[in-house]
mmCIF file of C-alpha atoms in Angstrom:
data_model
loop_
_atom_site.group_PDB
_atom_site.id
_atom_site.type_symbol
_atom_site.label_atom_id
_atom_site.label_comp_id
_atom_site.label_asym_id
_atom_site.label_seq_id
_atom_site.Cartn_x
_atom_site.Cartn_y
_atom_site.Cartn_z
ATOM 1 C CA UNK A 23 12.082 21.755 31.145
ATOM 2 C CA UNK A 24 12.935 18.279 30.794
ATOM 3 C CA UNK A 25 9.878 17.521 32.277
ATOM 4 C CA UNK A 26 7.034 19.794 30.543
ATOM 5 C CA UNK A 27 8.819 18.140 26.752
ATOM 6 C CA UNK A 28 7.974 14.596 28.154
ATOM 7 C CA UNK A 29 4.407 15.557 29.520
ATOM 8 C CA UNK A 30 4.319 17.608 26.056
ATOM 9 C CA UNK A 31 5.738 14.701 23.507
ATOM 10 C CA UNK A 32 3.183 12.236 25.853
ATOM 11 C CA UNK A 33 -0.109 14.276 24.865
ATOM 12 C CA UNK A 34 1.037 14.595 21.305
ATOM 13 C CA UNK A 35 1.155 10.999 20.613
ATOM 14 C CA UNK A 36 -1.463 9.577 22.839
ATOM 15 C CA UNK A 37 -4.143 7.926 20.758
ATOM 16 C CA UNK A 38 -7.574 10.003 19.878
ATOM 17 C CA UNK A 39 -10.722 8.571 21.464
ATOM 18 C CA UNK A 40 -12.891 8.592 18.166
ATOM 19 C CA UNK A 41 -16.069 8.099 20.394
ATOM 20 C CA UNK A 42 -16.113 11.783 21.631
ATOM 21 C CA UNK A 43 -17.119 12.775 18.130
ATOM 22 C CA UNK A 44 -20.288 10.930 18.190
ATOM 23 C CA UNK A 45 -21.533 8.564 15.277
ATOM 24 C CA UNK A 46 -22.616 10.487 12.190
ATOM 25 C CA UNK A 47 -24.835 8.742 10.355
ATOM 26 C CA UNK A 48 -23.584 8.283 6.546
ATOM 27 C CA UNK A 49 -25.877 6.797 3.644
ATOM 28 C CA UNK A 50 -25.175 6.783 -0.283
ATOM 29 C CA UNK A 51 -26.405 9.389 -0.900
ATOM 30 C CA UNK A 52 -23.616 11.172 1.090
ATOM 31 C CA UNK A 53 -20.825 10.094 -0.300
ATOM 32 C CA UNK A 54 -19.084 10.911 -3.575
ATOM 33 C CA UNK A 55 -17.042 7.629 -4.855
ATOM 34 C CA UNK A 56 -13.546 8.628 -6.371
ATOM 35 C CA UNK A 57 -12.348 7.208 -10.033
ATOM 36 C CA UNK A 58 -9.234 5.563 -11.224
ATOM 37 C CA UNK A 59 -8.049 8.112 -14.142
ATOM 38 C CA UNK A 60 -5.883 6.758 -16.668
ATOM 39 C CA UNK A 61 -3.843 9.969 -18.169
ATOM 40 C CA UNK A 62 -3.452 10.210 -21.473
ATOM 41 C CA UNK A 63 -0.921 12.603 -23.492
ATOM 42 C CA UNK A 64 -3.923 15.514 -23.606
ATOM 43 C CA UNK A 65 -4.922 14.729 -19.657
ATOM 44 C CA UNK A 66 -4.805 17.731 -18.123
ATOM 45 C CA UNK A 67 -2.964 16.266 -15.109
ATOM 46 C CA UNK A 68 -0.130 15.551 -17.484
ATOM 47 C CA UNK A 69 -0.131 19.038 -19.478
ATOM 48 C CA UNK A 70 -0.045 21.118 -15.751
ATOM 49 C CA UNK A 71 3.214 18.263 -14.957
ATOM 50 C CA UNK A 72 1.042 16.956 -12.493
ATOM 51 C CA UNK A 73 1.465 13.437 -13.857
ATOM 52 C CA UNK A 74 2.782 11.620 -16.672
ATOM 53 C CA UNK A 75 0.845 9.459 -19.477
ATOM 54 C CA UNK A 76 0.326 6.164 -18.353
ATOM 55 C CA UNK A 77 -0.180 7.093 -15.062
ATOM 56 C CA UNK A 78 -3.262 6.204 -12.461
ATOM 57 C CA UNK A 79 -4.930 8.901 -10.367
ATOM 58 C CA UNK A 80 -7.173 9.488 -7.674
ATOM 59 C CA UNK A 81 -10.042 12.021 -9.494
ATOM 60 C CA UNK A 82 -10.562 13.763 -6.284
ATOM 61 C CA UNK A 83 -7.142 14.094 -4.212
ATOM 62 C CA UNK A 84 -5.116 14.007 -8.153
ATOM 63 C CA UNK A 85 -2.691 11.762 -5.979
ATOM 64 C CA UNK A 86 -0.608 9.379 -8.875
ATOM 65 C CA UNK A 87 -1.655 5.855 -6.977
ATOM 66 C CA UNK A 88 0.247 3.700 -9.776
ATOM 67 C CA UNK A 89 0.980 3.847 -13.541
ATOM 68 C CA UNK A 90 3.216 2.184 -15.730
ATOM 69 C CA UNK A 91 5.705 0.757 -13.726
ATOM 70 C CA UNK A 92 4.137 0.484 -10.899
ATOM 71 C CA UNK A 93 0.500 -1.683 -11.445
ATOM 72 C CA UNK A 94 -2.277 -0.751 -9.155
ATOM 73 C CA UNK A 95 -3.575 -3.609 -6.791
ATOM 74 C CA UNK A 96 -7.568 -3.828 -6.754
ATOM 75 C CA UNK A 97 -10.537 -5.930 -5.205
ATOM 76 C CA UNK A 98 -12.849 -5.776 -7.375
ATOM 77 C CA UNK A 99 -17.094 -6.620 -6.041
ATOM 78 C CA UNK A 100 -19.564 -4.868 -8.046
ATOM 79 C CA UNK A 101 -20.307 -3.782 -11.569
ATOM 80 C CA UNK A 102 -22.747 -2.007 -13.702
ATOM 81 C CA UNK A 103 -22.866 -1.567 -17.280
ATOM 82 C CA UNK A 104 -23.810 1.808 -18.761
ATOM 83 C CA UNK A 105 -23.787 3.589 -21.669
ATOM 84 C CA UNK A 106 -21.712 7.055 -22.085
ATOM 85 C CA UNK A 107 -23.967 8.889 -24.430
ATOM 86 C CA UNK A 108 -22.436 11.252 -26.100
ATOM 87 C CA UNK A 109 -23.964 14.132 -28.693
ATOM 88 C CA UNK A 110 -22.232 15.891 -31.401
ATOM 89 C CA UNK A 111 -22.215 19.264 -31.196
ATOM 90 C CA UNK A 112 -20.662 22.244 -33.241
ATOM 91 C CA UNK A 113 -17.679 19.386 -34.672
ATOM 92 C CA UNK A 114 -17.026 17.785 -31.801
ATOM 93 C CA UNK A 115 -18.967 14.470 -29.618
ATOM 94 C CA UNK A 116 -20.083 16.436 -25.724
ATOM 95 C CA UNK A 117 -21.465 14.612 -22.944
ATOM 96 C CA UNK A 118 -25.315 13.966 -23.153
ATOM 97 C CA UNK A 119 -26.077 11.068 -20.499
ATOM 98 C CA UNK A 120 -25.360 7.955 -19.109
ATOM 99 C CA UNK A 121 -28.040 5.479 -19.369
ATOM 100 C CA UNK A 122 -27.929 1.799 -17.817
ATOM 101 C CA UNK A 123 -27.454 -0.810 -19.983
ATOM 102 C CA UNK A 124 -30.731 -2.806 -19.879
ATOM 103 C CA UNK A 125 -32.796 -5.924 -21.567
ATOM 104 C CA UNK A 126 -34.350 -3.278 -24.116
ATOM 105 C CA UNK A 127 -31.457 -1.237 -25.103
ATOM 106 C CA UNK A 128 -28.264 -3.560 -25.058
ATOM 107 C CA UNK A 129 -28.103 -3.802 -28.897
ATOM 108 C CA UNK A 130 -28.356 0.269 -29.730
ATOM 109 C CA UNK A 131 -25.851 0.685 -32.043
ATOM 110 C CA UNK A 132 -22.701 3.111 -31.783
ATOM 111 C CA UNK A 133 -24.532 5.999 -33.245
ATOM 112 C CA UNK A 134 -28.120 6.535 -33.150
ATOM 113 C CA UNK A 135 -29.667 9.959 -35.017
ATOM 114 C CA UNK A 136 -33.116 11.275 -33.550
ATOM 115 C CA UNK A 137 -35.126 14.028 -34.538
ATOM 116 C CA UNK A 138 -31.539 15.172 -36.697
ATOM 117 C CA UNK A 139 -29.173 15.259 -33.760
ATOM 118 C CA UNK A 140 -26.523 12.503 -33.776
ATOM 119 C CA UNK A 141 -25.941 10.429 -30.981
ATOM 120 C CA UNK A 142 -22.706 8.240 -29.588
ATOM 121 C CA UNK A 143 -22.900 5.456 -27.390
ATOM 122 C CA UNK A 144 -20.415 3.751 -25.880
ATOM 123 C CA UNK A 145 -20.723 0.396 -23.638
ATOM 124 C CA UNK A 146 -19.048 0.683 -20.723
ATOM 125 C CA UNK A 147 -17.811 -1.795 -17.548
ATOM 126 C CA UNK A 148 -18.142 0.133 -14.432
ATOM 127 C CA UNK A 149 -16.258 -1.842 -11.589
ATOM 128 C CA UNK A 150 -16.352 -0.535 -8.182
ATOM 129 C CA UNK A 151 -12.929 -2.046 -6.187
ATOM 130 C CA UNK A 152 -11.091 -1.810 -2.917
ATOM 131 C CA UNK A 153 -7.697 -0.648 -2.602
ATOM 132 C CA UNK A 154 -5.057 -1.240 -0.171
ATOM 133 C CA UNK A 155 -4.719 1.515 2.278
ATOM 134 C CA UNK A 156 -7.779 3.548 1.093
ATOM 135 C CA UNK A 157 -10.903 4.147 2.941
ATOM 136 C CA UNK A 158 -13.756 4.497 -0.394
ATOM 137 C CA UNK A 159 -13.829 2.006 -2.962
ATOM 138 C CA UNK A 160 -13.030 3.523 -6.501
ATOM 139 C CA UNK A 161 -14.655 3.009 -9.796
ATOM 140 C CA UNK A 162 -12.592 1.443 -12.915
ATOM 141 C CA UNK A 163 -14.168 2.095 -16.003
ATOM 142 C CA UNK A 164 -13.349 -0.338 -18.725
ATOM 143 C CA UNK A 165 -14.279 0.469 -22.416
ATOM 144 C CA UNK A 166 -13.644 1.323 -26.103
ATOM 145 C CA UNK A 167 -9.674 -0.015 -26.028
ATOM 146 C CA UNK A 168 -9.705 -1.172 -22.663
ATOM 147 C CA UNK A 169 -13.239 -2.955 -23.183
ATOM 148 C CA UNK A 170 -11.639 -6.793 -24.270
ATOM 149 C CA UNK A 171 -9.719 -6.546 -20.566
ATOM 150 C CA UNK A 172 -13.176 -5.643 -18.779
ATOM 151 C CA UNK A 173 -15.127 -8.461 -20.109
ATOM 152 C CA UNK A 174 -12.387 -10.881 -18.718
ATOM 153 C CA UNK A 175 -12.396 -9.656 -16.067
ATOM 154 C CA UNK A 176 -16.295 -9.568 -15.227
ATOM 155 C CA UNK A 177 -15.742 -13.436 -16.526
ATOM 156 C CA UNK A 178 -13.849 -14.171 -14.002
ATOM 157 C CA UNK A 179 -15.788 -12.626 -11.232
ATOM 158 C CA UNK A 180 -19.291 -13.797 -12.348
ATOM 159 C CA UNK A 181 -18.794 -16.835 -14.346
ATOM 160 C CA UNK A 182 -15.199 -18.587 -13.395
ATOM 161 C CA UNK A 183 -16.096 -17.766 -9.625
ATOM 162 C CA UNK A 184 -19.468 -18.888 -9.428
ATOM 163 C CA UNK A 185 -18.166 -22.229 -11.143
ATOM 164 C CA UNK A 186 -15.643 -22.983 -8.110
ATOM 165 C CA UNK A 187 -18.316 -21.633 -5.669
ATOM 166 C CA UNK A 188 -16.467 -18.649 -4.610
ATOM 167 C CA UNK A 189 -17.657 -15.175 -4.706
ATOM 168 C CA UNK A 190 -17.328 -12.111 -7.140
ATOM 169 C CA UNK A 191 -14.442 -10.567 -4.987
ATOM 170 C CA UNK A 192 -12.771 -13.730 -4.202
ATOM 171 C CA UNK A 193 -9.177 -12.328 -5.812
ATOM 172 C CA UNK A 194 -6.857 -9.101 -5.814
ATOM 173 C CA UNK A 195 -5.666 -7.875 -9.158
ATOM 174 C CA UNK A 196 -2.694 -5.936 -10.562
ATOM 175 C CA UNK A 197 -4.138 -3.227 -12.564
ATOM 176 C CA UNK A 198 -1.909 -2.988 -15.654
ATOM 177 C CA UNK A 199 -1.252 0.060 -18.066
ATOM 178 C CA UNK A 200 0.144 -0.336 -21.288
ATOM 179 C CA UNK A 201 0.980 1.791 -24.251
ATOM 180 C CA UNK A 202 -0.266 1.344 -27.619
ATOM 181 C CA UNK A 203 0.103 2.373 -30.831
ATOM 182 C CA UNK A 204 -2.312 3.054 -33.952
ATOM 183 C CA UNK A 205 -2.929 5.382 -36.794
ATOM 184 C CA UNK A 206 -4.348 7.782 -34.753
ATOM 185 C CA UNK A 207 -1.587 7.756 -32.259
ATOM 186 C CA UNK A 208 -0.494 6.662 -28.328
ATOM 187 C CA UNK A 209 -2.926 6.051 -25.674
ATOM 188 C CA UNK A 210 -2.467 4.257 -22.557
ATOM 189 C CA UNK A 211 -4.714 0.966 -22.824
ATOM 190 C CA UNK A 212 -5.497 -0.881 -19.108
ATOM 191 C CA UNK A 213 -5.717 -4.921 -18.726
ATOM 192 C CA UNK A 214 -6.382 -6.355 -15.084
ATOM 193 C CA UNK A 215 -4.304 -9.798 -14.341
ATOM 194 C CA UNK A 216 -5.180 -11.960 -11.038
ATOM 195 C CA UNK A 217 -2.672 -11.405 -8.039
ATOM 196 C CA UNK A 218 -3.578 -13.693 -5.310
ATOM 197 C CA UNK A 219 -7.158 -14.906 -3.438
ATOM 198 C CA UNK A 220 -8.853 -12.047 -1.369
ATOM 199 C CA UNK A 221 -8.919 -13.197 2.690
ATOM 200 C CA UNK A 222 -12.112 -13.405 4.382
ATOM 201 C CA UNK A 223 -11.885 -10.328 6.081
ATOM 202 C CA UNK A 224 -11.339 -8.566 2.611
ATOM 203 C CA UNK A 225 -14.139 -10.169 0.873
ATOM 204 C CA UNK A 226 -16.614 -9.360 3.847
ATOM 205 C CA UNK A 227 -15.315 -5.746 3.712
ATOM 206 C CA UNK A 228 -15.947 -5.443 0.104
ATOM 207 C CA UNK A 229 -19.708 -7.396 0.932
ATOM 208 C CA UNK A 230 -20.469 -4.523 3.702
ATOM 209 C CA UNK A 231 -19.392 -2.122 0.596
ATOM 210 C CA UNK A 232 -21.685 -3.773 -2.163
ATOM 211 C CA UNK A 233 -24.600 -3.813 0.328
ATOM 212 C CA UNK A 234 -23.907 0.388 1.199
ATOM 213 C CA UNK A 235 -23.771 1.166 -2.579
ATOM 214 C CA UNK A 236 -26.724 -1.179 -3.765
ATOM 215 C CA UNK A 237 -28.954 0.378 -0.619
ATOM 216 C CA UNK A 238 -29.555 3.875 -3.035
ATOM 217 C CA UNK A 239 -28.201 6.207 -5.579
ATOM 218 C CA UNK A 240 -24.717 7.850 -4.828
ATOM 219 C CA UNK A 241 -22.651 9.868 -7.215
ATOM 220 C CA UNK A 242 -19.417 9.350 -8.615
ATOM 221 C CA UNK A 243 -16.798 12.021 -9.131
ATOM 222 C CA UNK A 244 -16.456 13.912 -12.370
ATOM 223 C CA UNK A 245 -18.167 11.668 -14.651
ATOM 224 C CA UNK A 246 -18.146 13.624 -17.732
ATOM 225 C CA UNK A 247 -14.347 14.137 -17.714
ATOM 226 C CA UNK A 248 -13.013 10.672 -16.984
ATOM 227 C CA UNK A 249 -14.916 9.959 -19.852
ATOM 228 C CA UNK A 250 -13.087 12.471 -22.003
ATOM 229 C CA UNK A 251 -9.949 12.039 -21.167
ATOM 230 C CA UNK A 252 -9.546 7.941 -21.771
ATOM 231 C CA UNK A 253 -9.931 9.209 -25.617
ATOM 232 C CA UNK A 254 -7.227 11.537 -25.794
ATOM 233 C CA UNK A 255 -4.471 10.200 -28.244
ATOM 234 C CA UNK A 256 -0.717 11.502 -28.476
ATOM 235 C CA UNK A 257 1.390 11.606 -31.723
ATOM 236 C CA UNK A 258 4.755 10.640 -31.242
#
């Protein structure tokens, strides 16, 4: 007996050979890259007690990653800038489109009325970043409250980098969530301060990354409903 739990507890943890599956070929268009979700009060992570406001979560597994108290660690090595277009319909603003921010339309204002339908448009950061421990980069959205912390910290990739030769993803951050108060309420607000300098291995990680999701067009999960939810105020 003693013998068949050995031979048993042996198999069990000998290490998979990963090559007998084969090499599946993966583009962009494939994959389906995960969001950072701050909660707010009306999230609906927090209403099913899923999570608390203030916290961060992974869109697809839900899994709380950091919040609060605990600030998220990021690599930050690509952006776009879009804007969330939003349409108001029977008393309340409803997703319409997202549209990239380009030469021609970066000074649209915030609300735009054609052919007497009213139109919203928010600017918004999109950073794509590397966590520790995780497999898919995620994408931060910065904007509307958060949207003062997003252009500091696409100055310090692109212009404060670039000035001491060193590249876009040359530093980890600590993603921090804060609450703040207004007339309308509490919302959780999100500023990103500098942690240390990236390694080489990490930066050439997150350049294998920025050359995958440059190559073509890949989705990003729930789109319309991270937007939604970063708007959602709680009266205390």
């Amino acid at each position: 007996m003693s013998k068949e739990l050995t031979k048993a507890t042996t198999t069990e943890l000998a290490p998979m050979d990963l090559s007998a599956w084969g090499v599946e070929e993966t583009t962009t268009k494939d994959l389906l890259i995960p969001r950072l979700m701050v909660m707010q009060g009306l999230s609906q992570n927090v209403i099913d007690g899923k999570a608390k406001m203030g916290d961060v979560v992974d869109s697809m597994t839900n899994e709380v990653i950091g919040g609060k108290d605990k600030p998220v660690r990021f690599l930050p090595f690509k952006v776009e800038k879009i804007f969330y277009v939003e349409e108001w319909k029977d008393g309340s603003w409803k997703f319409s489109a997202i549209e990239q921010v380009t030469v021609d339309n970066l000074n649209t204002p915030n609300e735009v009325v054609r052919d007497g339908r009213k139109f919203k448009y928010t600017y918004t950061l999109n950073f794509f970043v590397l966590l520790e421990g995780k497999g898919l980069p995620y994408l931060l959205a910065f904007k509307s409250t958060s949207m003062r912390s997003g252009k500091a910290l696409f100055t310090k990739m692109y212009v404060d980098n670039r000035a001491l030769g060193k590249a876009p993803c040359a530093n980890w951050f600590n993603l921090v969530v804060d609450m703040t108060k207004n007339a309308k309420g509490t919302y959780a607000t999100i500023s990103a301060q500098v942690a240390d300098e990236a390694t080489r291995e990490d930066q050439m990680k997150a350049l294998d990354w920025f050359k995958t999701l440059n190559s073509s067009k890949f989705d990003t999960h729930e789109e319309e409903k991270s937007f939604t939810q970063s708007e959602e105020y709680t009266r205390f």
